């Protein structure tokens, strides 16, 4: 197990290295360098540009140096000092812009993941065991509807419902009075009260998919001879089901950490815009549109890192759950 | 005579699939005495596995035991009709694995893939014998030793995929024997194994039987295996037992034309190249449209026209104890078949 984890960890580091090169390449994509754009922008607005400042920046990012030096200066700043560079659109350090958003994004994603699990697990098992029951067909129908309706539409419906029947402020993760307040217990409570809408909206498609995967997997497992063996040994029906086939059918559940998290972190952009969520998606989109490359590159780097870490966690969980993976 | 351990009469297991009924088991009569080995033989698809599963009431849906009795003389002296029990109920569960255990054909997939051998065996022991985890573990080691598993303590921690086919079948046998059942049902336990391993597993089952004094219902389509281990033999054809006799009578004095056909189709030593092996003509009919009269008549070389295709033979008991369902033998002393067996 330890060797397995070590191997996976090394893979992860290699992947992260490649991802960082890619992010760096994206930052370099627009013609000219970031500094010239900034200077051009500032002069266009009629501001005086301080030559000393320009020189300091030039040195800081290694502009004019060979590419690998520039890369080194950029990545070492991130890894060693948490310095992601400067957002020229906001004229602030990137790090000050993204931390809160990444934090909320992560929080919302993890909460959504647990929501997906909590709903999909029992319904998936139920619809496999009673595969021809009314409830199973209903779950399939609701699941298909959930998959077919675009998230932003579900979001609009929920916004209407929450406004009309619960009198909540529409959109966002906070009520207006907490928006810019510093963190307190009351703010946390307000966050939780607002979070259920995005959780349901973001989780619907994943839940529907996972129910289908769980159902299909369990149906496969239920017909395997080892289930008959367990039954033939006299185990009661719930043990026959939960201890043996459900254990095996759990694998895709764990793998979801690998694909749901990145999907939520990067794919929820439209929902986040509709619901006005302070998540990473809208800001990434905006930074790409305005060619705010240090900001965009940092987002891409962080999102990819989250994806890779998510995959690592799911791999380790899988190996822990399934000895066949652990020993191969 | 001793009390029989298991007495099956008129057992029917049918699969109702979309309006049609597949009669997988269609009126089986069978007796297993304590400590005896009964071999159940017949071509593939004749209902051997379904008949075995009916005993433990683990027929897969939509299959159902629809008629007949399966009387088991329990350890307590009580006689229970397994066919009348609720297949999910507590009574049948207290019998499964404890008094009647089963080994399956597929050693590769018959054990849970994500639990260790040890945990599967100790789970079963703790379920039936109400002993501590530690005691269950000791018993598991003991039973693994008994089935000839090398280094049983380490194997307790092994997962099925880490074992070879033969070792997995040993583990499966250990699981089945873990609570010292009085009847072991072995459904083609060696079919999926290579020849050498087959012989080893067969010897193992025979030794264990002698050692533990349990009865074995051994299902096979290999008459070579039958000759080696059987005390008595039941020959099945299309969901019915067509002949039941002591093993010597089957090989030297087979009565049913189907049994004789099976015997002729065994490759013999000394058969010359090019010489054809006798086979039974024709195919096994589809179990939803069984032929009228005796269901074997379309393939039977001794078929009596006008009789075999009309009259369904009943169970006839011959003076030497052999039971046969064939019109050729009906004039002998006839025993009335139990209600429901004739249709
Ligand atoms: N799940 C099922 N659904 C419908 N029919 C089945 C099913 N399983 C078995 N049968 C029928 O039962 C008959 C007997 O099968 P089985 O007992 O497995 O034969 P065998 O003698 O080879 O062990 C088969 O011919 C098949 O038609
Ligand atoms: Mg079979």
XYZ file of C-alpha atoms in Angstrom, chain B residues 27-311:
285
model
C -40.887 -33.883 -10.797
C -37.615 -35.092 -9.293
C -37.520 -37.905 -6.752
C -34.288 -38.503 -4.907
C -33.062 -39.900 -1.609
C -29.754 -39.207 0.104
C -28.825 -41.335 3.115
C -26.465 -40.158 5.860
C -22.818 -40.508 4.887
C -23.638 -41.598 1.355
C -22.366 -40.155 -1.933
C -25.061 -39.721 -4.512
C -24.017 -38.663 -7.973
C -26.443 -36.724 -10.077
C -25.590 -37.043 -13.750
C -27.109 -35.822 -16.971
C -26.387 -33.660 -19.969
C -25.911 -29.960 -19.628
C -29.198 -28.099 -19.215
C -31.169 -31.030 -17.807
C -31.758 -29.158 -14.554
C -29.068 -30.492 -12.217
C -27.990 -27.114 -10.902
C -31.532 -25.858 -10.460
C -32.460 -29.006 -8.614
C -29.453 -28.507 -6.287
C -30.333 -24.881 -5.713
C -33.916 -25.811 -5.023
C -32.741 -27.799 -2.007
C -31.206 -24.679 -0.464
C -34.004 -22.516 -1.880
C -31.579 -20.293 -3.748
C -33.106 -20.638 -7.207
C -32.516 -17.364 -9.058
C -35.663 -15.414 -9.931
C -37.895 -15.761 -11.878
C -37.380 -19.423 -10.924
C -39.498 -20.844 -8.145
C -40.054 -24.138 -6.398
C -43.642 -24.771 -7.389
C -44.416 -28.276 -6.145
C -43.072 -31.263 -4.275
C -41.394 -31.960 -0.973
C -37.806 -31.717 0.173
C -37.773 -33.426 3.541
C -34.622 -32.866 5.531
C -34.049 -34.785 8.747
C -32.466 -32.133 10.868
C -29.813 -32.705 13.462
C -32.418 -32.079 16.151
C -34.435 -35.017 14.839
C -37.089 -32.773 13.416
C -38.141 -33.276 9.807
C -38.623 -30.093 7.777
C -39.999 -29.707 4.305
C -37.575 -27.220 2.764
C -39.904 -26.723 -0.200
C -42.500 -25.244 2.133
C -40.166 -22.739 3.818
C -39.944 -19.039 3.060
C -36.719 -18.735 1.008
C -35.798 -15.562 2.923
C -36.889 -16.868 6.322
C -34.854 -17.670 9.403
C -35.361 -21.436 9.324
C -33.900 -22.026 5.867
C -31.052 -19.656 6.731
C -30.237 -21.701 9.806
C -29.915 -24.738 7.526
C -27.878 -23.135 4.746
C -24.182 -23.465 5.398
C -24.848 -25.173 8.723
C -26.546 -28.461 7.829
C -26.493 -28.305 4.052
C -23.644 -26.523 2.312
C -22.859 -26.092 -1.333
C -19.773 -25.822 -3.531
C -20.121 -24.216 -6.918
C -18.662 -24.745 -10.319
C -16.806 -21.462 -10.725
C -13.968 -21.289 -8.219
C -12.825 -18.054 -9.864
C -15.936 -16.087 -9.019
C -17.633 -18.015 -6.243
C -15.776 -16.202 -3.471
C -16.249 -12.524 -2.689
C -13.491 -10.594 -4.480
C -12.780 -7.888 -1.920
C -12.770 -9.824 1.335
C -10.014 -12.108 2.512
C -10.565 -15.859 2.548
C -10.277 -15.707 6.312
C -12.946 -13.084 6.797
C -15.395 -15.002 4.602
C -14.848 -18.222 6.514
C -14.942 -16.630 9.970
C -18.100 -14.704 9.035
C -19.830 -17.994 8.265
C -18.558 -19.667 11.427
C -19.647 -16.763 13.599
C -23.020 -16.698 11.909
C -23.850 -20.305 12.720
C -21.742 -21.389 15.640
C -21.908 -18.383 17.983
C -18.249 -18.383 18.895
C -15.831 -15.533 19.524
C -13.880 -13.939 16.680
C -10.713 -15.547 17.940
C -12.248 -19.008 18.196
C -13.766 -18.575 14.719
C -10.340 -17.709 13.409
C -8.851 -20.828 14.952
C -11.573 -22.938 13.423
C -10.977 -21.273 10.059
C -7.282 -22.178 10.250
C -8.258 -25.708 11.169
C -10.626 -26.118 8.240
C -8.077 -24.625 5.820
C -5.532 -27.111 7.124
C -8.036 -29.872 6.644
C -8.561 -29.022 2.967
C -4.810 -29.137 2.462
C -4.191 -25.437 2.089
C -0.471 -24.840 2.579
C 0.417 -22.221 5.201
C -3.192 -21.723 6.303
C -2.435 -18.891 8.728
C -1.091 -16.728 5.938
C -3.799 -17.793 3.521
C -6.357 -16.446 5.937
C -5.198 -12.984 4.928
C -5.137 -13.764 1.201
C -7.682 -12.495 -1.286
C -9.221 -14.937 -3.753
C -7.484 -13.356 -6.732
C -4.147 -14.163 -5.155
C -4.847 -17.902 -5.284
C -4.723 -20.359 -8.169
C -7.902 -22.072 -9.365
C -7.213 -25.227 -7.384
C -6.421 -23.260 -4.232
C -9.553 -21.202 -4.644
C -11.629 -24.334 -4.923
C -9.949 -25.576 -1.747
C -10.851 -22.295 -0.071
C -14.415 -22.680 -1.341
C -14.564 -26.215 0.057
C -13.156 -24.954 3.338
C -15.886 -22.333 3.447
C -18.564 -24.934 2.737
C -17.193 -27.275 5.385
C -16.558 -24.593 7.974
C -19.671 -25.424 10.002
C -19.478 -29.216 9.541
C -22.593 -29.656 7.403
C -24.238 -33.060 7.234
C -24.878 -32.758 3.527
C -22.497 -31.247 1.020
C -23.861 -30.420 -2.395
C -21.081 -30.134 -4.949
C -22.215 -28.708 -8.268
C -19.592 -29.749 -10.826
C -16.815 -28.615 -8.488
C -14.047 -29.827 -10.764
C -15.367 -28.947 -14.210
C -13.557 -25.621 -14.374
C -10.223 -27.053 -13.221
C -7.402 -28.701 -15.126
C -7.215 -32.487 -15.062
C -4.535 -32.843 -12.403
C -6.244 -30.421 -10.074
C -9.544 -32.175 -10.760
C -8.164 -35.441 -9.448
C -6.700 -33.744 -6.377
C -9.953 -31.980 -5.491
C -11.931 -35.158 -6.048
C -9.668 -37.101 -3.694
C -9.948 -34.300 -1.202
C -13.743 -34.376 -1.199
C -13.696 -38.150 -0.815
C -11.227 -38.039 2.085
C -13.115 -35.277 3.838
C -16.323 -37.187 3.483
C -14.826 -40.279 5.081
C -13.320 -38.183 7.829
C -16.398 -36.122 8.644
C -19.081 -38.656 7.837
C -21.149 -36.274 5.812
C -23.326 -37.146 2.858
C -22.433 -35.731 -0.546
C -24.682 -34.948 -3.455
C -22.215 -34.699 -6.286
C -23.329 -33.225 -9.563
C -21.329 -34.026 -12.640
C -21.658 -34.932 -16.269
C -18.508 -37.001 -16.116
C -19.213 -40.710 -15.701
C -15.547 -41.324 -14.926
C -15.980 -39.273 -11.773
C -19.147 -41.194 -10.961
C -17.342 -44.532 -11.143
C -14.732 -43.210 -8.783
C -16.798 -41.747 -5.996
C -20.474 -42.692 -6.130
C -22.390 -45.020 -3.845
C -25.551 -44.485 -5.792
C -26.410 -42.625 -8.947
C -29.362 -40.644 -10.174
C -29.583 -39.978 -13.891
C -31.473 -36.865 -14.889
C -33.073 -36.126 -18.193
C -35.088 -32.972 -18.911
C -35.851 -32.104 -15.332
C -36.580 -35.621 -14.126
C -34.677 -38.467 -12.566
C -35.083 -41.274 -15.099
C -33.007 -43.903 -13.327
C -31.738 -44.285 -9.807
C -29.555 -47.199 -8.780
C -26.483 -48.344 -6.902
C -23.319 -47.416 -8.750
C -22.520 -51.001 -9.846
C -25.990 -51.440 -11.282
C -25.616 -48.270 -13.306
C -22.373 -49.411 -14.879
C -23.170 -53.111 -15.285
C -26.909 -53.303 -15.504
C -28.288 -49.973 -16.687
C -32.000 -50.164 -17.364
C -32.945 -46.901 -18.966
C -32.002 -46.517 -22.646
C -30.777 -43.002 -21.844
C -28.370 -44.289 -19.203
C -27.112 -46.920 -21.621
C -26.650 -44.200 -24.223
C -24.613 -42.117 -21.793
C -22.435 -45.117 -20.998
C -21.818 -45.864 -24.672
C -20.676 -42.310 -25.207
C -17.756 -42.579 -22.752
C -14.483 -42.800 -24.659
C -12.936 -46.164 -23.850
C -9.327 -47.158 -23.746
C -8.473 -49.156 -26.869
C -10.884 -47.400 -29.145
C -9.347 -47.370 -32.602
C -8.594 -44.200 -34.530
C -11.399 -43.479 -36.932
C -13.819 -45.642 -35.026
C -16.769 -43.551 -34.094
C -17.754 -42.868 -30.575
C -21.357 -43.729 -29.920
C -23.400 -40.723 -29.090
C -27.009 -40.245 -28.233
C -28.808 -39.140 -31.351
C -30.418 -35.744 -31.490
C -30.400 -32.761 -29.213
C -31.769 -32.226 -25.754
C -35.260 -30.829 -26.425
C -36.046 -27.330 -25.303
C -37.469 -27.394 -21.797
C -40.502 -25.375 -22.816
C -41.827 -27.826 -25.248
C -41.157 -31.189 -23.853
C -42.146 -34.092 -26.091
C -45.397 -35.871 -25.361
C -45.306 -39.238 -23.627
C -41.829 -40.155 -22.423
C -39.738 -37.062 -22.965
C -36.792 -39.162 -24.135
C -38.697 -40.999 -26.870
C -37.556 -38.909 -29.874
C -33.950 -39.862 -29.172
C -34.551 -43.351 -27.850
C -33.247 -46.339 -29.835
C -35.693 -48.690 -28.119
C -38.745 -46.511 -28.551
C -42.027 -48.411 -28.826
C -44.083 -46.585 -31.477
C -47.601 -45.752 -30.423
C -46.785 -46.150 -26.754
C -43.692 -44.187 -25.758
C -44.910 -41.085 -27.583
C -48.247 -41.191 -25.743
C -47.798 -42.594 -22.273
